[in-house]
Coordinates of C-alpha atoms in Angstrom, one line a residue:
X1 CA -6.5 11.0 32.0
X2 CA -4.5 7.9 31.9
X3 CA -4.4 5.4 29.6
X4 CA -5.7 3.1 31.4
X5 CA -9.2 5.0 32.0
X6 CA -9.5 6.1 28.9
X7 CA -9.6 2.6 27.8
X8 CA -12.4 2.7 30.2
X9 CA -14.2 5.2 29.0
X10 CA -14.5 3.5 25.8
X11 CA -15.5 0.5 26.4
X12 CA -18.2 1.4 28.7
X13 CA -19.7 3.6 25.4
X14 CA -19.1 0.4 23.7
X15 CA -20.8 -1.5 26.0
X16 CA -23.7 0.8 26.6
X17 CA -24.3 0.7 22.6
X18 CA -24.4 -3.4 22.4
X19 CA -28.1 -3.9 23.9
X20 CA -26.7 -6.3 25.8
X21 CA -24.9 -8.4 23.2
X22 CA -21.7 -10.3 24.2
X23 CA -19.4 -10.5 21.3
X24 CA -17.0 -13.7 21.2
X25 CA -14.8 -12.8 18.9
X26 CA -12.7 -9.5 17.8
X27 CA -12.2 -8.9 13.9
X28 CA -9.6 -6.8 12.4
X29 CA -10.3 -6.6 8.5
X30 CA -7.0 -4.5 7.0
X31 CA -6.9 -2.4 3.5
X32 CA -9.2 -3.7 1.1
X33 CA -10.7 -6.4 3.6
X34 CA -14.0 -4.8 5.0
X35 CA -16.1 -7.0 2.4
X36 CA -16.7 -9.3 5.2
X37 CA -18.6 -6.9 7.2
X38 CA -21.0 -6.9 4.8
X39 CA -21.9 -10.7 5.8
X40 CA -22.3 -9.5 9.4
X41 CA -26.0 -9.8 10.3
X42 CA -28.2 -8.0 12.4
X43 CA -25.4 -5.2 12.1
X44 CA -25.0 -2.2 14.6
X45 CA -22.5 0.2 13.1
X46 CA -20.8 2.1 15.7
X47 CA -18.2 4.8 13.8
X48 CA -14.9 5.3 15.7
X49 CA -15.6 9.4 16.1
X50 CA -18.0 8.6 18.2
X51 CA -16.3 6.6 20.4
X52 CA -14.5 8.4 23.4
X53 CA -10.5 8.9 22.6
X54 CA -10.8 6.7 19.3
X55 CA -8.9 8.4 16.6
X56 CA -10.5 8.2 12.6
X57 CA -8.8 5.7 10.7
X58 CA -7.4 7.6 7.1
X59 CA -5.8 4.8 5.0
X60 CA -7.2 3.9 2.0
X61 CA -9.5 0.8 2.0
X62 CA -10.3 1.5 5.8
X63 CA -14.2 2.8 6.9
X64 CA -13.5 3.2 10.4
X65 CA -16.3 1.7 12.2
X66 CA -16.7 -1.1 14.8
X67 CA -19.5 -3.6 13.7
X68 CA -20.9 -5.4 15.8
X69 CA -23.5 -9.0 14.8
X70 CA -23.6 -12.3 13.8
X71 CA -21.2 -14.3 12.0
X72 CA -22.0 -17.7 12.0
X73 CA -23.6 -17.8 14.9
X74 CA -20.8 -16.0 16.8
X75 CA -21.7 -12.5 18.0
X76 CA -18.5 -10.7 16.5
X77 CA -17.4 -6.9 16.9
X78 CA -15.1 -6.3 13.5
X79 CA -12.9 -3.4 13.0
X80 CA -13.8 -2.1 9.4
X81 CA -10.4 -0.7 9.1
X82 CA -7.6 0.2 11.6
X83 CA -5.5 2.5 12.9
X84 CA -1.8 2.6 11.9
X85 CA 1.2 3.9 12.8
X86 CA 1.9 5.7 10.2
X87 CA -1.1 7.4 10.3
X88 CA 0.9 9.7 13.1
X89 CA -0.5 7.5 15.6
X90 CA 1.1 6.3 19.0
X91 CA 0.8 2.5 20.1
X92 CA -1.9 3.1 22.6
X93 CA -4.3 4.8 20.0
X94 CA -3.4 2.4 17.3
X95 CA -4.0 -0.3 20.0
X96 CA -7.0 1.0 21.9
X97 CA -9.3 -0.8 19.8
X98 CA -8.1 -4.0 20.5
X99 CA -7.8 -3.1 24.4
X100 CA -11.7 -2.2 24.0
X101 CA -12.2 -5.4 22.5
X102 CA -10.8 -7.4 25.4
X103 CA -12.5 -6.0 28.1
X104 CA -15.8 -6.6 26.6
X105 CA -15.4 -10.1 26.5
X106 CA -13.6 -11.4 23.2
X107 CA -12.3 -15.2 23.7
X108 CA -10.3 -14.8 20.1
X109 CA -9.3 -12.1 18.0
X110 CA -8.7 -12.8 14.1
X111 CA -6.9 -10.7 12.0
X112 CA -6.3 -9.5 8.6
X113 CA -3.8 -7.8 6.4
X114 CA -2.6 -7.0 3.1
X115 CA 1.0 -7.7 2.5
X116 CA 3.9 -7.5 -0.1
X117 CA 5.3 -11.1 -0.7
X118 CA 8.6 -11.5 -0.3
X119 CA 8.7 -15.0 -0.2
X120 CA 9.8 -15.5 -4.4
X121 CA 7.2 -18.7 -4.6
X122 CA 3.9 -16.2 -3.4
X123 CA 1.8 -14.6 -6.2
X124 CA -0.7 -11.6 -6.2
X125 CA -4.0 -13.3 -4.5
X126 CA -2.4 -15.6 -2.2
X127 CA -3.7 -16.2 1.1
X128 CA -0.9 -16.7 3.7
X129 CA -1.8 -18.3 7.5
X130 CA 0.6 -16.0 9.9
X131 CA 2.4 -18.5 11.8
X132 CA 4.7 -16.2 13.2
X133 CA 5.9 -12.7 13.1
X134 CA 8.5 -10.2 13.1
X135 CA 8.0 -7.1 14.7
X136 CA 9.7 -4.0 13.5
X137 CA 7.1 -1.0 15.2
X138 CA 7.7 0.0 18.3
X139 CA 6.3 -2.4 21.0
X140 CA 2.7 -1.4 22.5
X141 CA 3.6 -2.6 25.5
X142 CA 6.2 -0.1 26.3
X143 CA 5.3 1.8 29.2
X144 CA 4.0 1.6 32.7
X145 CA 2.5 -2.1 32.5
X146 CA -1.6 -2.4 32.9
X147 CA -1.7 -5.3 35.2
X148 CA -5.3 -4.9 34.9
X149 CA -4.6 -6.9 31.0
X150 CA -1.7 -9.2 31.7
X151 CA 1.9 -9.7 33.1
X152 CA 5.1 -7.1 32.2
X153 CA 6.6 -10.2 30.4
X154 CA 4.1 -11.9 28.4
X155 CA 5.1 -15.4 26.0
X156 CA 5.3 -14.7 22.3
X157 CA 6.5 -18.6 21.8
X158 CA 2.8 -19.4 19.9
X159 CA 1.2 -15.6 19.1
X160 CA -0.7 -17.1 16.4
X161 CA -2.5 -20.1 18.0
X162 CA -1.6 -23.5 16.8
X163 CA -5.4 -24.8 17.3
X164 CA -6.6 -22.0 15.2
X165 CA -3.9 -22.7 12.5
X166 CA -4.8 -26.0 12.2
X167 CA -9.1 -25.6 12.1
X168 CA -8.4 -23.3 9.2
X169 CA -6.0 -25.7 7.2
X170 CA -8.8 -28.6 7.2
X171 CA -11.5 -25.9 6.8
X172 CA -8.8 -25.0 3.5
X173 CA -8.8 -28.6 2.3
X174 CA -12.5 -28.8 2.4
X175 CA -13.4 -25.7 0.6
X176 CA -10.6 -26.4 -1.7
X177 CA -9.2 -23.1 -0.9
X178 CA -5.4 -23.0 -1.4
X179 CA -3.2 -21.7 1.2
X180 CA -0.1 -20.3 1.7
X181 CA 2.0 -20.4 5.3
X182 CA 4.3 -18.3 6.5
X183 CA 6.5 -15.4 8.9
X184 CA 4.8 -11.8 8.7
X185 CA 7.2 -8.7 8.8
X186 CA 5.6 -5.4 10.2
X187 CA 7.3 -1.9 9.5
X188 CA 6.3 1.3 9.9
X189 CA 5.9 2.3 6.3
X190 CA 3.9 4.4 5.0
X191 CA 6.6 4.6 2.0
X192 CA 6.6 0.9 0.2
X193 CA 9.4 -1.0 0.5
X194 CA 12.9 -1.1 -1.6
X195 CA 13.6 -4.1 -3.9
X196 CA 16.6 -4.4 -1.5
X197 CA 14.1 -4.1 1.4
X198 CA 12.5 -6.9 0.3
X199 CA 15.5 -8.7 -0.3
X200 CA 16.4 -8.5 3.5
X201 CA 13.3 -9.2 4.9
X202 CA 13.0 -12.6 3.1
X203 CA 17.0 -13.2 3.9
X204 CA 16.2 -12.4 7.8
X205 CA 13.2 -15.5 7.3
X206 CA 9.8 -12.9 6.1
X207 CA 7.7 -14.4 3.7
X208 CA 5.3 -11.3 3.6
X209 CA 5.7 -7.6 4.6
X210 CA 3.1 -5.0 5.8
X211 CA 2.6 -1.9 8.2
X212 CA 0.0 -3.0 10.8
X213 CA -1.2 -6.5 12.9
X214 CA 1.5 -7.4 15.3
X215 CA 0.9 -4.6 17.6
X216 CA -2.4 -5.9 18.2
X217 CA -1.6 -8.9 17.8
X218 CA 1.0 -8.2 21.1
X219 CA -1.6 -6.8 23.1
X220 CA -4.5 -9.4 22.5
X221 CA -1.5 -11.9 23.6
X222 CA -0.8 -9.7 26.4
X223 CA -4.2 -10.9 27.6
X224 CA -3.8 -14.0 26.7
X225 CA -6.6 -13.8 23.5
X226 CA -5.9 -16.2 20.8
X227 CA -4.9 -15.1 17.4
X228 CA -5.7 -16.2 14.3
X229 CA -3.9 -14.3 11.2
X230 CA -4.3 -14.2 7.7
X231 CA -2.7 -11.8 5.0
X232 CA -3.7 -11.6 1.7
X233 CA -0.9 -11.3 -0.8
X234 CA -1.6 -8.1 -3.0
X235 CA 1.8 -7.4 -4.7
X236 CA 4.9 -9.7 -5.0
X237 CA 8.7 -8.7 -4.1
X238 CA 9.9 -9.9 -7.8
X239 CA 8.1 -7.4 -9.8
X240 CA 9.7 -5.3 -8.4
X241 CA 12.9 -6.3 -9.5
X242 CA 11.1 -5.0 -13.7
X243 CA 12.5 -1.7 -14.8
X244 CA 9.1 -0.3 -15.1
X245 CA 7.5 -2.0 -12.0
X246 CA 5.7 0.9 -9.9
X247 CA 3.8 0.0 -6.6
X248 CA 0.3 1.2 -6.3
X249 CA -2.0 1.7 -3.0
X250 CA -4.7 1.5 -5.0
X251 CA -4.1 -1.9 -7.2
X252 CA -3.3 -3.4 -3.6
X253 CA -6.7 -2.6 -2.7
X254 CA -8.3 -4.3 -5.7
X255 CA -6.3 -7.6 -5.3
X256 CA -6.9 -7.8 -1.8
X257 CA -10.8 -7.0 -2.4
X258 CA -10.3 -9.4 -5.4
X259 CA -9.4 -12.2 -2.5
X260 CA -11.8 -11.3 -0.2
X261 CA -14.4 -13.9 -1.2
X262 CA -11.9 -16.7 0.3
X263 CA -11.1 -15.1 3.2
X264 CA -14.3 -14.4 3.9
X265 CA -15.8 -17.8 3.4
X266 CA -12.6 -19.4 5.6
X267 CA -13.4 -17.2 8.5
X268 CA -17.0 -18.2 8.2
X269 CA -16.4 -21.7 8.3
X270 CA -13.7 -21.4 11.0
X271 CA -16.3 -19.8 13.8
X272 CA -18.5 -22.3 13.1
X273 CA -16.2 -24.7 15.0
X274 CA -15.4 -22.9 17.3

C-alpha cells in the first residue's frame, strides 16, 4: 500500500467517526501540553490504535488520541501527544497525523512544544512564539512528491504565519500574559542535549531546542496550512553549565504542565478571532 492511500485509509476512518463535524483547526499539544484537551467540549476521543496505519505515541506526557470538539467555537481535532522520531519512527508515520488533518478540512494548524532554552535571557516557564525554525530531522518531504497536498518545492520564507503571530501578541498584551519570541531548533534526540550543544545552537541563531514540530510543521506548509507555534520553556541551557545540574524528562513535564494554564487560555482567545 502506498503512502499516499494509506493516508487515505485513515482519514476516511477519521471521517466516518466525526458525525459529520468539520473541524477548522488542527492541534498538536507536545510533552506535558494535553491539559488543553480537557477544555475541548462535546469531546469525541478517537485513540490512535484504532486508527488504520497510526502508530501509538510512547513518550512521556503524550496520551495518543485525536480529540475532536469545540474550542471556542471552532470545531478542533487536537493531537493529545505526537509521534516522534525518536520513537523509531519514519517521517511519514510521524507525519501522518497531520496529513489526516489536512484532508479533512483544517484551515490552520497550531502547535505546541516543550523546549530547552538556549537563548541565556529565557527562564523555566517561558512561553516562546516560534517565528522561525531550524530544521535538523530529516525532511518529511523526502520522497516521491504527493501532488495531491502541494508542489515538490514549497516556500518556507513565513512557516509560522505572520497574521497568527501578531493575533496572539495583542491577545498577550490583553491577558497580560508575558511572551517570549524566538528561532526553534528541532533534533532528533532522544538523548538531551550537551552544554556545548546548547552552546552551538544558540551561536548558529536558536533560542529554544526540542525533538519534534517542524516536520509537521513542513508538511502542513506543504499544503499551504497556516502555522501557529508556541513552545513552552521547561529547562534553561545555563543550568546546565552547574556541576550538579542533571536534566530530567519528568521535571520537564511538570514545568510545561505548570505553563499550561497560559497556553491554554492564549490559544482560546486566539480562535475566537479567527
Amino acid at each position: 500500500m502506498s503512502f499516499l492511500e494509506k493516508i487515505h485509509l485513515a482519514s476516511d476512518y477519521v471521517k466516518s467517526r466525526l458525525e459529520g463535524r468539520q473541524p477548522e483547526v488542527g492541534i498538536v499539544l507536545g510533552s506535558g501540553l494535553g491539559k488543553l484537551a480537557d477544555e475541548i467540549e462535546n469531546p469525541l476521543v478517537i485513540p490512535y490504535g484504532e486508527i488504520p496505519g497510526f502508530v501509538v505515541s510512547t513518550a512521556i506526557g503524550h496520551k495518543g488520541n485525536f480529540i475532536v470538539g469545540t474550542l471556542s467555537g471552532k470545531t478542533v481535532i487536537a493531537m493529545q501527544g505526537r509521534i516522534h522520531y525518536y520513537e523509531g519512527y519514519g517521517m511519514q508515520l510521524v507525519t501522518l497525523p497531520i496529513r489526516v488533518m489536512v484532508r479533512l478540512g483544517i484551515r490552520y494548524l497550531f502547535v505546541s512544544n516543550a523546549a530547552g532554552g538556549t537563548n541565556l535571557n529565557y527562564h523555566v516557564g517561558d512561553l516562546m512564539l516560534i517565528r522561525d525554525h531550524i530544521n535538523l530531522l530529516p525532511n518529511p518531504l523526502i520522497g516521491p512528491n504527493l501532488d495531491e497536498f502541494g508542489p515538490r518545492f514549497p516556500d518556507m520564507t513565513r512557516p509560522y504565519d505572520p497574521a497568527l503571530i501578531h493575533l496572539a501578541e495583542e491577545v498577550a498584551r490583553e491577558e497580560n500574559i508575558p511572551l517570549q519570541k524566538g528561532v526553534y531548533v528541532a533534533c532528533s534526540g532522544p538523548s538531551y542535549e550537551t552544554p556545548a550543544e546548547y552552546r552551538y545552537f544558540r551561536l548558529i541563531g536558536a533560542d529554544a531546542v526540542g525533538m519534534s514540530t517542524t516536520p509537521e510543521v513542513i508538511v502542513a506548509r506543504h499544503s499551504g496550512i497556516p502555522v501557529f507555534g508556541i513552545s513552552v520553556i521547561t529547562d534553561v541551557a545555563h543550568a546546565t553549565e552547574d556541576e550538579d545540574y542533571v536534566t530530567d524528562g519528568e521535571a520537564i513535564v511538570q514545568a510545561a504542565d505548570a505553563a499550561a494554564d497560559k497556553m491554554s487560555l492564549l490559544f482560546k482567545q486566539v480562535f475566537l478571532r479567527l
